[in-house]
XYZ file of C-alpha atoms in Angstrom:
102
model
C 221.746 60.490 -0.298
C 222.397 57.484 1.956
C 221.800 59.696 4.997
C 218.348 60.619 3.716
C 217.528 56.971 3.034
C 218.568 56.066 6.565
C 216.340 58.815 7.961
C 213.374 57.524 5.942
C 214.109 54.015 7.163
C 214.038 55.177 10.789
C 210.788 57.081 10.191
C 209.172 54.000 8.638
C 210.211 51.823 11.573
C 208.904 54.369 14.105
C 205.552 54.570 12.267
C 205.294 50.760 12.123
C 205.951 50.519 15.864
C 203.356 53.225 16.545
C 200.747 51.359 14.473
C 201.504 48.113 16.328
C 201.146 49.829 19.698
C 197.867 51.441 18.608
C 196.498 48.064 17.476
C 197.421 46.426 20.778
C 195.748 49.235 22.728
C 192.629 49.234 20.524
C 192.372 45.473 19.875
C 188.994 45.137 21.630
C 187.522 48.018 19.625
C 188.925 46.584 16.397
C 187.509 43.136 17.225
C 184.090 44.574 18.142
C 183.929 46.573 14.905
C 184.874 43.469 12.906
C 182.215 41.329 14.597
C 179.541 43.995 14.166
C 180.487 44.458 10.507
C 180.269 40.711 9.929
C 176.843 40.516 11.563
C 175.603 43.452 9.474
C 176.939 41.809 6.305
C 175.190 38.515 7.062
C 171.944 40.297 8.038
C 171.962 42.220 4.740
C 172.431 38.995 2.813
C 169.706 37.242 4.793
C 167.193 40.048 4.182
C 167.940 40.180 0.458
C 169.352 43.724 0.660
C 172.964 42.818 -0.069
C 174.935 44.153 -2.999
C 176.750 41.831 -5.383
C 180.026 42.598 -3.572
C 178.421 41.731 -0.220
C 177.059 38.445 -1.622
C 180.551 37.594 -2.835
C 181.919 38.457 0.620
C 179.351 36.269 2.411
C 180.092 33.334 0.115
C 183.846 33.819 0.507
C 183.668 34.114 4.302
C 181.507 31.005 4.636
C 183.776 29.071 2.281
C 187.073 30.134 3.856
C 185.942 29.887 7.496
C 183.820 26.778 6.841
C 180.882 28.374 8.622
C 177.258 29.122 7.842
C 175.719 32.473 8.768
C 176.426 33.828 12.232
C 175.042 30.850 14.143
C 174.883 27.891 11.758
C 172.448 26.827 9.044
C 169.430 27.799 11.168
C 170.516 31.455 10.869
C 169.149 31.533 7.320
C 165.668 30.223 8.292
C 163.058 28.193 6.423
C 165.364 25.175 6.320
C 167.289 26.757 3.433
C 170.833 28.063 3.465
C 173.345 29.297 0.864
C 175.255 26.664 -1.051
C 178.446 28.299 0.264
C 177.648 26.516 3.544
C 178.170 23.147 1.846
C 181.396 21.153 1.785
C 180.996 20.661 -1.989
C 181.055 24.431 -2.633
C 184.003 25.732 -4.647
C 185.593 29.157 -4.343
C 184.959 29.825 -8.036
C 181.217 29.968 -7.211
C 181.676 32.882 -4.779
C 180.572 35.670 -7.096
C 176.918 36.209 -7.873
C 174.050 38.647 -7.756
C 172.154 36.578 -5.204
C 172.749 33.745 -2.772
C 172.046 30.312 -4.175
C 169.899 28.617 -1.540
C 169.783 24.846 -1.102
């Protein structure tokens, strides 16, 4: 029984090393996909086509990263921007069916 556990332990370590190597090799692709996904998320929210989950994600991202859109408050246009861009915003406000513009 302990021999089998040791074999599983070795297999797990080998898989973890393989995943780490893959991530190092593909880091630029992973970064590009993340950036593109973030831009798409923000564009959906800006156009009013975002789902409730996407709205929550936009609010959470802006709150956690202390950012606003992809390029600052002007990203949102018309001089309005989501309240999640504000320093007074609280994480508890993150969920919602639409962005609260200020």
